[in-house]
PDB file of C-alpha atoms in Angstrom:
ATOM      1  CA  GLU A   1     126.509 -77.120 -21.179  1.00  0.00           C
ATOM      2  CA  ALA A   2     125.759 -79.457 -18.287  1.00  0.00           C
ATOM      3  CA  GLY A   3     122.188 -79.447 -17.093  1.00  0.00           C
ATOM      4  CA  VAL A   4     120.684 -79.025 -13.656  1.00  0.00           C
ATOM      5  CA  ALA A   5     121.807 -81.881 -11.427  1.00  0.00           C
ATOM      6  CA  GLN A   6     119.599 -83.278  -8.695  1.00  0.00           C
ATOM      7  CA  SER A   7     119.966 -86.122  -6.236  1.00  0.00           C
ATOM      8  CA  PRO A   8     118.706 -88.514  -5.175  1.00  0.00           C
ATOM      9  CA  ARG A   9     116.370 -89.583  -7.999  1.00  0.00           C
ATOM     10  CA  TYR A  10     114.092 -91.499  -5.664  1.00  0.00           C
ATOM     11  CA  LYS A  11     113.512 -91.535  -1.934  1.00  0.00           C
ATOM     12  CA  ILE A  12     111.106 -93.513   0.215  1.00  0.00           C
ATOM     13  CA  ILE A  13     110.740 -92.523   3.856  1.00  0.00           C
ATOM     14  CA  GLU A  14     108.296 -93.049   6.666  1.00  0.00           C
ATOM     15  CA  LYS A  15     106.143 -90.198   7.881  1.00  0.00           C
ATOM     16  CA  ARG A  16     107.772 -88.031  10.545  1.00  0.00           C
ATOM     17  CA  GLN A  17     111.224 -88.816   9.181  1.00  0.00           C
ATOM     18  CA  SER A  18     113.425 -86.171   7.637  1.00  0.00           C
ATOM     19  CA  VAL A  19     114.788 -85.990   4.101  1.00  0.00           C
ATOM     20  CA  ALA A  20     117.075 -83.713   2.123  1.00  0.00           C
ATOM     21  CA  PHE A  21     117.388 -83.059  -1.591  1.00  0.00           C
ATOM     22  CA  TRP A  22     120.337 -81.550  -3.382  1.00  0.00           C
ATOM     23  CA  CYS A  23     120.521 -79.419  -6.524  1.00  0.00           C
ATOM     24  CA  ASN A  24     123.400 -78.070  -8.578  1.00  0.00           C
ATOM     25  CA  PRO A  25     122.248 -75.496 -11.143  1.00  0.00           C
ATOM     26  CA  ILE A  26     123.662 -74.768 -14.563  1.00  0.00           C
ATOM     27  CA  SER A  27     126.961 -72.968 -14.186  1.00  0.00           C
ATOM     28  CA  GLY A  28     126.508 -69.211 -14.070  1.00  0.00           C
ATOM     29  CA  HIS A  29     122.779 -69.291 -13.419  1.00  0.00           C
ATOM     30  CA  ALA A  30     122.064 -66.864 -10.624  1.00  0.00           C
ATOM     31  CA  THR A  31     118.456 -67.850 -10.040  1.00  0.00           C
ATOM     32  CA  LEU A  32     117.465 -71.204  -8.567  1.00  0.00           C
ATOM     33  CA  TYR A  33     113.957 -72.506  -7.943  1.00  0.00           C
ATOM     34  CA  TRP A  34     112.493 -75.433  -6.049  1.00  0.00           C
ATOM     35  CA  TYR A  35     109.110 -76.643  -7.250  1.00  0.00           C
ATOM     36  CA  GLN A  36     106.836 -79.339  -5.872  1.00  0.00           C
ATOM     37  CA  GLN A  37     104.807 -81.352  -8.357  1.00  0.00           C
ATOM     38  CA  ILE A  38     102.106 -83.605  -6.978  1.00  0.00           C
ATOM     39  CA  LEU A  39     100.891 -86.322  -9.332  1.00  0.00           C
ATOM     40  CA  GLY A  40      98.395 -84.926 -11.838  1.00  0.00           C
ATOM     41  CA  GLN A  41      99.133 -81.312 -10.968  1.00  0.00           C
ATOM     42  CA  GLY A  42     101.355 -78.597 -12.330  1.00  0.00           C
ATOM     43  CA  PRO A  43     104.565 -77.614 -10.568  1.00  0.00           C
ATOM     44  CA  LYS A  44     104.103 -75.306  -7.575  1.00  0.00           C
ATOM     45  CA  LEU A  45     106.886 -72.906  -6.600  1.00  0.00           C
ATOM     46  CA  LEU A  46     108.247 -73.492  -3.111  1.00  0.00           C
ATOM     47  CA  ILE A  47     111.192 -71.122  -3.020  1.00  0.00           C
ATOM     48  CA  GLN A  48     113.223 -68.910  -5.337  1.00  0.00           C
ATOM     49  CA  PHE A  49     116.837 -67.870  -4.746  1.00  0.00           C
ATOM     50  CA  GLN A  50     118.746 -65.085  -6.438  1.00  0.00           C
ATOM     51  CA  ASN A  51     122.408 -65.896  -5.850  1.00  0.00           C
ATOM     52  CA  ASN A  52     122.354 -66.940  -2.172  1.00  0.00           C
ATOM     53  CA  GLY A  53     119.421 -64.757  -1.126  1.00  0.00           C
ATOM     54  CA  VAL A  54     115.775 -65.801  -0.872  1.00  0.00           C
ATOM     55  CA  VAL A  55     113.554 -63.871  -3.279  1.00  0.00           C
ATOM     56  CA  ASP A  56     110.258 -65.660  -2.734  1.00  0.00           C
ATOM     57  CA  ASP A  57     109.342 -68.322  -0.191  1.00  0.00           C
ATOM     58  CA  SER A  58     105.703 -67.394   0.220  1.00  0.00           C
ATOM     59  CA  GLN A  59     104.464 -70.927  -0.543  1.00  0.00           C
ATOM     60  CA  LEU A  60     107.087 -72.802   1.447  1.00  0.00           C
ATOM     61  CA  PRO A  61     105.568 -74.581   4.490  1.00  0.00           C
ATOM     62  CA  LYS A  62     108.132 -73.139   6.828  1.00  0.00           C
ATOM     63  CA  ASP A  63     107.083 -75.251   9.795  1.00  0.00           C
ATOM     64  CA  ARG A  64     108.539 -78.312   8.083  1.00  0.00           C
ATOM     65  CA  PHE A  65     110.393 -77.213   4.948  1.00  0.00           C
ATOM     66  CA  SER A  66     113.689 -75.366   4.813  1.00  0.00           C
ATOM     67  CA  ALA A  67     116.072 -74.536   2.014  1.00  0.00           C
ATOM     68  CA  GLU A  68     119.432 -72.926   1.659  1.00  0.00           C
ATOM     69  CA  ARG A  69     121.782 -71.955  -1.102  1.00  0.00           C
ATOM     70  CA  LEU A  70     125.201 -71.455   0.327  1.00  0.00           C
ATOM     71  CA  LYS A  71     127.740 -69.554  -1.785  1.00  0.00           C
ATOM     72  CA  GLY A  72     125.098 -68.938  -4.430  1.00  0.00           C
ATOM     73  CA  VAL A  73     125.616 -72.255  -6.192  1.00  0.00           C
ATOM     74  CA  ASP A  74     124.332 -75.578  -4.787  1.00  0.00           C
ATOM     75  CA  SER A  75     121.084 -75.739  -2.891  1.00  0.00           C
ATOM     76  CA  THR A  76     119.481 -78.165  -0.476  1.00  0.00           C
ATOM     77  CA  LEU A  77     115.807 -78.556   0.361  1.00  0.00           C
ATOM     78  CA  LYS A  78     114.906 -80.286   3.606  1.00  0.00           C
ATOM     79  CA  ILE A  79     111.664 -81.646   4.975  1.00  0.00           C
ATOM     80  CA  GLN A  80     111.394 -82.381   8.681  1.00  0.00           C
ATOM     81  CA  PRO A  81     109.146 -84.052   9.684  1.00  0.00           C
ATOM     82  CA  ALA A  82     107.647 -85.436   6.501  1.00  0.00           C
ATOM     83  CA  LYS A  83     103.914 -85.966   6.066  1.00  0.00           C
ATOM     84  CA  LEU A  84     102.087 -88.281   3.703  1.00  0.00           C
ATOM     85  CA  GLU A  85     100.939 -85.301   1.623  1.00  0.00           C
ATOM     86  CA  ASP A  86     104.576 -84.407   0.902  1.00  0.00           C
ATOM     87  CA  SER A  87     104.736 -87.308  -1.545  1.00  0.00           C
ATOM     88  CA  ALA A  88     105.575 -85.594  -4.816  1.00  0.00           C
ATOM     89  CA  VAL A  89     108.343 -84.891  -7.285  1.00  0.00           C
ATOM     90  CA  TYR A  90     110.637 -82.100  -6.180  1.00  0.00           C
ATOM     91  CA  LEU A  91     112.003 -80.221  -9.134  1.00  0.00           C
ATOM     92  CA  CYS A  92     114.936 -77.867  -9.127  1.00  0.00           C
ATOM     93  CA  ALA A  93     115.286 -75.320 -11.925  1.00  0.00           C
ATOM     94  CA  SER A  94     117.743 -72.589 -12.748  1.00  0.00           C
ATOM     95  CA  SER A  95     117.916 -69.604 -15.057  1.00  0.00           C
ATOM     96  CA  ASP A  96     120.246 -66.765 -15.885  1.00  0.00           C
ATOM     97  CA  GLN A  97     117.594 -64.063 -15.734  1.00  0.00           C
ATOM     98  CA  GLY A  98     114.427 -66.048 -16.306  1.00  0.00           C
ATOM     99  CA  ALA A  99     113.276 -64.095 -19.318  1.00  0.00           C
ATOM    100  CA  SER A 100     113.639 -67.034 -21.673  1.00  0.00           C
ATOM    101  CA  GLY A 101     112.334 -69.778 -19.488  1.00  0.00           C
ATOM    102  CA  TYR A 102     114.265 -71.958 -17.143  1.00  0.00           C
ATOM    103  CA  THR A 103     115.755 -75.424 -17.171  1.00  0.00           C
ATOM    104  CA  PHE A 104     114.545 -78.156 -14.868  1.00  0.00           C
ATOM    105  CA  GLY A 105     116.586 -80.942 -13.345  1.00  0.00           C
ATOM    106  CA  SER A 106     115.419 -84.539 -13.500  1.00  0.00           C
ATOM    107  CA  GLY A 107     113.660 -84.227 -10.147  1.00  0.00           C
ATOM    108  CA  THR A 108     113.518 -86.267  -6.954  1.00  0.00           C
ATOM    109  CA  ARG A 109     110.500 -88.498  -6.492  1.00  0.00           C
ATOM    110  CA  LEU A 110     109.617 -88.636  -2.812  1.00  0.00           C
ATOM    111  CA  THR A 111     107.266 -91.234  -1.399  1.00  0.00           C
ATOM    112  CA  VAL A 112     106.213 -90.870   2.219  1.00  0.00           C
ATOM    113  CA  VAL A 113     104.665 -94.026   3.697  1.00  0.00           C
TER     114      VAL A 113
ATOM    115  CA  GLN B   1      89.606 -68.525 -10.111  1.00  0.00           C
ATOM    116  CA  LYS B   2      92.868 -70.303 -10.743  1.00  0.00           C
ATOM    117  CA  GLU B   3      95.740 -68.146 -11.941  1.00  0.00           C
ATOM    118  CA  VAL B   4      96.508 -70.369 -14.928  1.00  0.00           C
ATOM    119  CA  GLU B   5      93.874 -72.738 -16.244  1.00  0.00           C
ATOM    120  CA  GLN B   6      94.159 -75.626 -18.667  1.00  0.00           C
ATOM    121  CA  ASN B   7      91.834 -78.428 -19.613  1.00  0.00           C
ATOM    122  CA  SER B   8      93.355 -81.570 -18.144  1.00  0.00           C
ATOM    123  CA  GLY B   9      92.301 -83.731 -21.097  1.00  0.00           C
ATOM    124  CA  PRO B  10      93.173 -86.177 -22.377  1.00  0.00           C
ATOM    125  CA  LEU B  11      93.048 -84.584 -25.784  1.00  0.00           C
ATOM    126  CA  SER B  12      93.194 -87.314 -28.403  1.00  0.00           C
ATOM    127  CA  VAL B  13      94.119 -86.542 -31.998  1.00  0.00           C
ATOM    128  CA  PRO B  14      94.990 -88.839 -34.885  1.00  0.00           C
ATOM    129  CA  GLU B  15      98.526 -88.915 -36.212  1.00  0.00           C
ATOM    130  CA  GLY B  16      99.124 -86.140 -38.730  1.00  0.00           C
ATOM    131  CA  ALA B  17      96.363 -83.902 -37.372  1.00  0.00           C
ATOM    132  CA  ILE B  18      96.697 -80.516 -35.689  1.00  0.00           C
ATOM    133  CA  ALA B  19      96.584 -80.558 -31.892  1.00  0.00           C
ATOM    134  CA  SER B  20      95.336 -77.375 -30.263  1.00  0.00           C
ATOM    135  CA  LEU B  21      96.102 -76.783 -26.594  1.00  0.00           C
ATOM    136  CA  ASN B  22      94.667 -73.820 -24.741  1.00  0.00           C
ATOM    137  CA  CYS B  23      95.510 -71.905 -21.596  1.00  0.00           C
ATOM    138  CA  THR B  24      93.840 -68.954 -19.897  1.00  0.00           C
ATOM    139  CA  TYR B  25      95.312 -66.738 -17.202  1.00  0.00           C
ATOM    140  CA  SER B  26      93.866 -64.342 -14.678  1.00  0.00           C
ATOM    141  CA  ASP B  27      96.612 -61.708 -14.285  1.00  0.00           C
ATOM    142  CA  ARG B  28      95.903 -59.200 -17.046  1.00  0.00           C
ATOM    143  CA  GLY B  29      99.359 -57.667 -16.644  1.00  0.00           C
ATOM    144  CA  SER B  30     101.220 -60.920 -17.361  1.00  0.00           C
ATOM    145  CA  GLN B  31     103.855 -60.443 -20.009  1.00  0.00           C
ATOM    146  CA  SER B  32     105.683 -63.727 -20.547  1.00  0.00           C
ATOM    147  CA  PHE B  33     104.159 -67.045 -21.505  1.00  0.00           C
ATOM    148  CA  PHE B  34     105.776 -70.433 -21.791  1.00  0.00           C
ATOM    149  CA  TRP B  35     104.889 -73.896 -22.984  1.00  0.00           C
ATOM    150  CA  TYR B  36     106.611 -76.893 -21.433  1.00  0.00           C
ATOM    151  CA  ARG B  37     106.295 -80.524 -22.484  1.00  0.00           C
ATOM    152  CA  GLN B  38     106.457 -83.216 -19.830  1.00  0.00           C
ATOM    153  CA  TYR B  39     106.711 -86.891 -20.676  1.00  0.00           C
ATOM    154  CA  SER B  40     105.467 -89.332 -18.079  1.00  0.00           C
ATOM    155  CA  GLY B  41     108.032 -89.697 -15.298  1.00  0.00           C
ATOM    156  CA  LYS B  42     110.234 -86.952 -16.720  1.00  0.00           C
ATOM    157  CA  SER B  43     110.793 -83.310 -15.879  1.00  0.00           C
ATOM    158  CA  PRO B  44     109.298 -80.448 -17.901  1.00  0.00           C
ATOM    159  CA  GLU B  45     111.231 -79.208 -20.918  1.00  0.00           C
ATOM    160  CA  LEU B  46     110.744 -75.826 -22.520  1.00  0.00           C
ATOM    161  CA  ILE B  47     109.197 -75.850 -25.997  1.00  0.00           C
ATOM    162  CA  MET B  48     108.411 -72.214 -26.681  1.00  0.00           C
ATOM    163  CA  PHE B  49     107.911 -68.833 -25.112  1.00  0.00           C
ATOM    164  CA  ILE B  50     106.007 -65.822 -26.383  1.00  0.00           C
ATOM    165  CA  TYR B  51     105.801 -62.227 -25.247  1.00  0.00           C
ATOM    166  CA  SER B  52     103.889 -60.362 -27.935  1.00  0.00           C
ATOM    167  CA  ASN B  53     100.357 -60.679 -29.230  1.00  0.00           C
ATOM    168  CA  GLY B  54     100.073 -62.811 -32.311  1.00  0.00           C
ATOM    169  CA  ASP B  55     101.732 -65.989 -33.457  1.00  0.00           C
ATOM    170  CA  LYS B  56     105.215 -67.381 -32.988  1.00  0.00           C
ATOM    171  CA  GLU B  57     106.262 -70.381 -35.018  1.00  0.00           C
ATOM    172  CA  ASP B  58     109.039 -72.895 -34.396  1.00  0.00           C
ATOM    173  CA  GLY B  59     109.003 -75.931 -36.638  1.00  0.00           C
ATOM    174  CA  ARG B  60     105.761 -77.831 -36.088  1.00  0.00           C
ATOM    175  CA  PHE B  61     104.862 -75.714 -33.079  1.00  0.00           C
ATOM    176  CA  THR B  62     103.002 -72.402 -33.088  1.00  0.00           C
ATOM    177  CA  ALA B  63     102.277 -70.377 -29.982  1.00  0.00           C
ATOM    178  CA  GLN B  64      99.427 -67.880 -30.139  1.00  0.00           C
ATOM    179  CA  LEU B  65      98.886 -65.087 -27.643  1.00  0.00           C
ATOM    180  CA  ASN B  66      95.835 -62.893 -27.189  1.00  0.00           C
ATOM    181  CA  LYS B  67      96.367 -60.586 -24.237  1.00  0.00           C
ATOM    182  CA  ALA B  68      92.975 -58.891 -24.565  1.00  0.00           C
ATOM    183  CA  SER B  69      91.248 -62.235 -24.100  1.00  0.00           C
ATOM    184  CA  GLN B  70      93.919 -63.515 -21.707  1.00  0.00           C
ATOM    185  CA  TYR B  71      94.622 -66.757 -23.440  1.00  0.00           C
ATOM    186  CA  VAL B  72      97.594 -68.436 -24.975  1.00  0.00           C
ATOM    187  CA  SER B  73      97.486 -71.509 -27.142  1.00  0.00           C
ATOM    188  CA  LEU B  74      99.879 -74.045 -28.612  1.00  0.00           C
ATOM    189  CA  LEU B  75      99.286 -75.641 -31.986  1.00  0.00           C
ATOM    190  CA  ILE B  76     101.151 -78.776 -32.976  1.00  0.00           C
ATOM    191  CA  ARG B  77     100.989 -79.494 -36.694  1.00  0.00           C
ATOM    192  CA  ASP B  78     101.452 -82.963 -38.153  1.00  0.00           C
ATOM    193  CA  SER B  79     101.113 -84.523 -34.698  1.00  0.00           C
ATOM    194  CA  GLN B  80     103.249 -87.590 -34.061  1.00  0.00           C
ATOM    195  CA  PRO B  81     102.852 -90.340 -31.443  1.00  0.00           C
ATOM    196  CA  SER B  82     106.072 -88.999 -29.903  1.00  0.00           C
ATOM    197  CA  ASP B  83     104.199 -85.772 -29.137  1.00  0.00           C
ATOM    198  CA  SER B  84     102.069 -87.675 -26.634  1.00  0.00           C
ATOM    199  CA  ALA B  85     102.826 -85.978 -23.326  1.00  0.00           C
ATOM    200  CA  THR B  86     101.457 -83.459 -20.863  1.00  0.00           C
ATOM    201  CA  TYR B  87     101.782 -79.846 -21.980  1.00  0.00           C
ATOM    202  CA  LEU B  88     102.182 -77.284 -19.235  1.00  0.00           C
ATOM    203  CA  CYS B  89     101.384 -73.614 -19.692  1.00  0.00           C
ATOM    204  CA  ALA B  90     103.410 -71.231 -17.518  1.00  0.00           C
ATOM    205  CA  VAL B  91     102.898 -67.530 -17.003  1.00  0.00           C
ATOM    206  CA  LYS B  92     105.101 -64.914 -15.456  1.00  0.00           C
ATOM    207  CA  PRO B  93     102.881 -62.655 -13.304  1.00  0.00           C
ATOM    208  CA  SER B  94     103.068 -58.900 -13.748  1.00  0.00           C
ATOM    209  CA  SER B  95     104.459 -58.334 -10.290  1.00  0.00           C
ATOM    210  CA  GLY B  96     107.506 -59.729  -8.633  1.00  0.00           C
ATOM    211  CA  THR B  97     110.581 -61.417  -9.907  1.00  0.00           C
ATOM    212  CA  TYR B  98     111.061 -63.975 -12.628  1.00  0.00           C
ATOM    213  CA  LYS B  99     108.965 -66.853 -11.388  1.00  0.00           C
ATOM    214  CA  TYR B 100     106.373 -68.769 -13.331  1.00  0.00           C
ATOM    215  CA  ILE B 101     102.913 -69.924 -12.361  1.00  0.00           C
ATOM    216  CA  PHE B 102     102.081 -73.249 -13.966  1.00  0.00           C
ATOM    217  CA  GLY B 103      98.759 -74.658 -15.037  1.00  0.00           C
ATOM    218  CA  THR B 104      97.860 -78.252 -14.289  1.00  0.00           C
ATOM    219  CA  GLY B 105      98.708 -79.314 -17.824  1.00  0.00           C
ATOM    220  CA  THR B 106      96.811 -80.899 -20.693  1.00  0.00           C
ATOM    221  CA  ARG B 107      97.515 -84.521 -21.527  1.00  0.00           C
ATOM    222  CA  LEU B 108      97.821 -85.065 -25.261  1.00  0.00           C
ATOM    223  CA  LYS B 109      97.487 -88.475 -26.881  1.00  0.00           C
ATOM    224  CA  VAL B 110      98.389 -88.821 -30.534  1.00  0.00           C
ATOM    225  CA  LEU B 111      96.864 -91.977 -31.953  1.00  0.00           C
ATOM    226  CA  ALA B 112      98.849 -93.895 -34.559  1.00  0.00           C
TER     227      ALA B 112
END
């Protein structure tokens, strides 16, 4: 089975610019997650979708971050405007029900300068 | 108190030894526990999950869960240099949907 696809792999932007990341989950996986992993830290959940509905976005900085999952498949995560502290790896993961763990994509490494 | 705590390491063990990685969690009602391995510059990959008290073995890996003491551990037998990575503990909280809270990870170095 194909894995979780993410793009781009790397992105360098200046602060105050905007950026978008894309994720395509494993086929049939209803649940999709976006995590932020800052260097030296564990992944932190930003938002969780069940099909195309938001289940948990309690840790998403909504003043600058937004995410959507149209049609319950692909998802995009946007940052506008970016800050230096947003430099991190953004990981997308998907699961069927989550009981057996979920699968991560390769991530997008964002550097804000 | 952090929800999921791990010693950041590095934990250094000689090749062939047993590596023991520990994780404690604060939510007493947590029911699902996961160990992920993350190589430098790569994304986390699931190694094992455990739900019940006791041990669960898979090849060279053994997960141990003690809910009364709120800790979960991962033992790696016959450690190999290729096991050198960061090991992330993840816990599903008792409330809410299927989402995992991750620890900061323990960096393991297996010395040849």
